[in-house]
Amino acid sequence: MKRRVLWIGAAGLLVVGAVAAVLVMRGRGGKDLEVQTTPVSRQKIVQMVNGTGRIQPRVQVKVSADLSARITKLAVQEGQWVE
């Protein structure tokens, strides 16, 4: 009985997916996307945008150490470039 319900559900999902795919393909209707291009060249920026508000990242990541310890010696100076 459970297998029969599973097969019916899978077939239903397959039919819904096929109908959705057909509708998406039909909706495009051969309309080409219009874009503007220009040859690459060095130019000045001609538009400046000012705005107020807060900048929020799409994904925020917290970085932390797995263990804590005391740093006894640091082999670089403040502001020195490291890789």
Coordinates of C-alpha atoms in Angstrom, one line a residue:
M1 CA 0.0 0.0 0.0
K2 CA 2.8 2.4 0.9
R3 CA 4.6 1.7 -2.3
R4 CA 1.5 2.4 -4.4
V5 CA 1.1 5.8 -2.7
L6 CA 4.8 6.5 -3.3
W7 CA 4.5 5.7 -7.0
I8 CA 1.4 7.8 -7.4
G9 CA 3.1 10.7 -5.7
A10 CA 6.2 10.3 -7.9
A11 CA 4.1 10.2 -11.0
G12 CA 2.2 13.3 -9.9
L13 CA 5.4 15.2 -9.4
L14 CA 6.7 14.1 -12.8
V15 CA 3.5 15.4 -14.4
V16 CA 3.6 18.7 -12.6
G17 CA 7.3 19.1 -13.6
A18 CA 6.6 18.4 -17.2
V19 CA 3.7 20.9 -17.3
A20 CA 5.9 23.6 -15.6
A21 CA 8.7 23.0 -18.2
V22 CA 6.3 23.3 -21.1
L23 CA 4.8 26.5 -19.7
V24 CA 8.3 28.0 -19.2
M25 CA 9.4 27.1 -22.7
R26 CA 6.2 28.5 -24.2
G27 CA 6.4 31.7 -22.2
R28 CA 9.7 32.7 -23.8
G29 CA 8.0 33.0 -27.2
G30 CA 11.2 33.7 -29.3
K31 CA 11.7 37.2 -27.8
D32 CA 15.4 38.0 -27.9
L33 CA 17.0 39.8 -25.1
E34 CA 18.2 43.2 -26.3
V35 CA 21.6 44.3 -25.0
Q36 CA 23.9 47.2 -25.7
T37 CA 27.6 46.6 -26.1
T38 CA 30.6 48.8 -26.6
P39 CA 34.3 48.1 -27.4
V40 CA 36.6 48.0 -24.4
S41 CA 38.4 51.3 -23.7
R42 CA 39.7 53.3 -20.8
Q43 CA 37.1 56.0 -19.8
K44 CA 36.3 58.2 -17.0
I45 CA 33.4 57.5 -14.6
V46 CA 30.5 59.7 -15.6
Q47 CA 28.0 58.8 -13.0
M48 CA 28.2 59.0 -9.2
V49 CA 25.7 57.6 -6.8
N50 CA 25.2 58.8 -3.2
G51 CA 22.9 57.1 -0.7
T52 CA 22.3 56.7 3.0
G53 CA 21.6 53.6 4.8
R54 CA 23.3 50.4 6.0
I55 CA 25.3 47.9 4.0
Q56 CA 24.4 44.3 4.9
P57 CA 26.3 41.3 3.6
R58 CA 24.3 38.5 1.8
V59 CA 26.1 35.9 4.0
Q60 CA 27.6 36.7 7.3
V61 CA 30.4 34.4 8.5
K62 CA 31.9 34.4 12.0
V63 CA 35.5 33.4 12.2
S64 CA 36.9 32.0 15.4
A65 CA 39.7 29.8 16.6
D66 CA 39.1 26.2 17.8
L67 CA 41.3 26.8 20.8
S68 CA 42.7 29.8 22.7
A69 CA 46.4 30.5 23.3
R70 CA 48.8 33.3 24.1
I71 CA 50.9 34.8 21.2
T72 CA 54.4 35.1 22.4
K73 CA 56.1 36.3 19.2
L74 CA 54.7 37.9 16.0
A75 CA 57.1 37.7 13.0
V76 CA 55.6 40.7 11.2
Q77 CA 55.3 44.4 12.0
E78 CA 52.0 46.3 12.1
G79 CA 50.9 47.3 8.5
Q80 CA 53.4 44.9 6.8
W81 CA 52.1 43.1 3.7
V82 CA 51.8 39.3 4.2
E83 CA 50.7 36.6 1.9

